[in-house]
Amino acid sequence: MTLDTASDVYVMTNELVGLPLTPPSLMGEWRTPLMCQTGSFIYGYLNWHDKYDGESMEPDDCGVVGVELLCRDLHGISTHNLTHIIHYPGSYQGNLVTCPAGVLATGLRGKQGADRDSTLDQDGLINLEIKCQDGSTYRSLRPSEHGTMGNTMECSVGSYLCGVQIREVTLGHSDDNTCITDMAIICCSP
């Protein structure tokens, strides 16, 4: 990752969800960070989900299988989107979630699927909630939502979300796919 010396960029050390999956081998690996262009910040997102079929191992559920982060500059002009998609069979696009016009994101919170014993289907991250600089929060609508919300990871005052690092399990790693299991936020100061 190349950092712009003209801006204050740092990676939050805490994970978004901070909830363990059982067994830990289902947590996966951290991927290359996704960053908005210099001078751009996150203001919204789209999730891709798999279809929730319950706790049974058949069929296997995954949770969030993709995320598209929307970036714009301080003048409100959209610059580009950051996309990370796992091509999971039967997945669908969730609803668009954005901060109000002219407002940027300052935090993110994840919802982890219910922690279950090894005989039941584990899910990874099942939803995201964005926190905007005006204090409002928005989350994607998802039916049959279960699990536990993690703590909100927030940027320091005067900085905004400008990227994320995604943790995921490669499809086929085990007979219980968990897909995207966590995120860390990256904050930048204008």
mmCIF file of N, CA and C in Angstrom, residues 34-41 71-72 79-80 162:
data_model
loop_
_atom_site.group_PDB
_atom_site.id
_atom_site.type_symbol
_atom_site.label_atom_id
_atom_site.label_comp_id
_atom_site.label_asym_id
_atom_site.label_seq_id
_atom_site.Cartn_x
_atom_site.Cartn_y
_atom_site.Cartn_z
ATOM 1 N N LEU A 34 -7.970 -2.044 0.394
ATOM 2 C CA LEU A 34 -8.644 -1.300 -0.670
ATOM 3 C C LEU A 34 -8.684 0.156 -0.247
ATOM 4 N N MET A 35 -8.152 1.052 -1.076
ATOM 5 C CA MET A 35 -8.052 2.468 -0.719
ATOM 6 C C MET A 35 -8.726 3.351 -1.769
ATOM 7 N N CYS A 36 -9.464 4.365 -1.304
ATOM 8 C CA CYS A 36 -9.971 5.403 -2.205
ATOM 9 C C CYS A 36 -8.780 6.161 -2.787
ATOM 10 N N GLN A 37 -8.988 6.834 -3.916
ATOM 11 C CA GLN A 37 -7.945 7.678 -4.481
ATOM 12 C C GLN A 37 -7.586 8.770 -3.480
ATOM 13 N N THR A 38 -6.376 9.273 -3.549
ATOM 14 C CA THR A 38 -5.944 10.351 -2.667
ATOM 15 C C THR A 38 -6.932 11.511 -2.738
ATOM 16 N N GLY A 39 -7.367 11.994 -1.581
ATOM 17 C CA GLY A 39 -8.322 13.095 -1.518
ATOM 18 C C GLY A 39 -9.772 12.654 -1.576
ATOM 19 N N SER A 40 -10.011 11.339 -1.635
ATOM 20 C CA SER A 40 -11.374 10.799 -1.662
ATOM 21 C C SER A 40 -11.629 9.980 -0.405
ATOM 22 N N PHE A 41 -12.911 9.881 -0.046
ATOM 23 C CA PHE A 41 -13.295 9.218 1.197
ATOM 24 C C PHE A 41 -14.564 8.400 0.973
ATOM 25 N N CYS A 71 -16.668 5.953 -3.054
ATOM 26 C CA CYS A 71 -15.745 7.033 -2.687
ATOM 27 C C CYS A 71 -16.140 8.338 -3.376
ATOM 28 N N ARG A 72 -15.905 9.457 -2.681
ATOM 29 C CA ARG A 72 -16.095 10.784 -3.280
ATOM 30 C C ARG A 72 -15.136 11.753 -2.608
ATOM 31 N N THR A 79 -15.647 9.596 -7.097
ATOM 32 C CA THR A 79 -14.382 9.343 -7.777
ATOM 33 C C THR A 79 -14.341 7.934 -8.354
ATOM 34 N N HIS A 80 -14.463 6.940 -7.533
ATOM 35 C CA HIS A 80 -14.466 5.550 -7.990
ATOM 36 C C HIS A 80 -14.968 4.684 -6.840
ATOM 37 N N CYS A 162 -11.276 5.965 4.430
ATOM 38 C CA CYS A 162 -10.752 6.068 3.065
ATOM 39 C C CYS A 162 -10.372 4.702 2.514
#
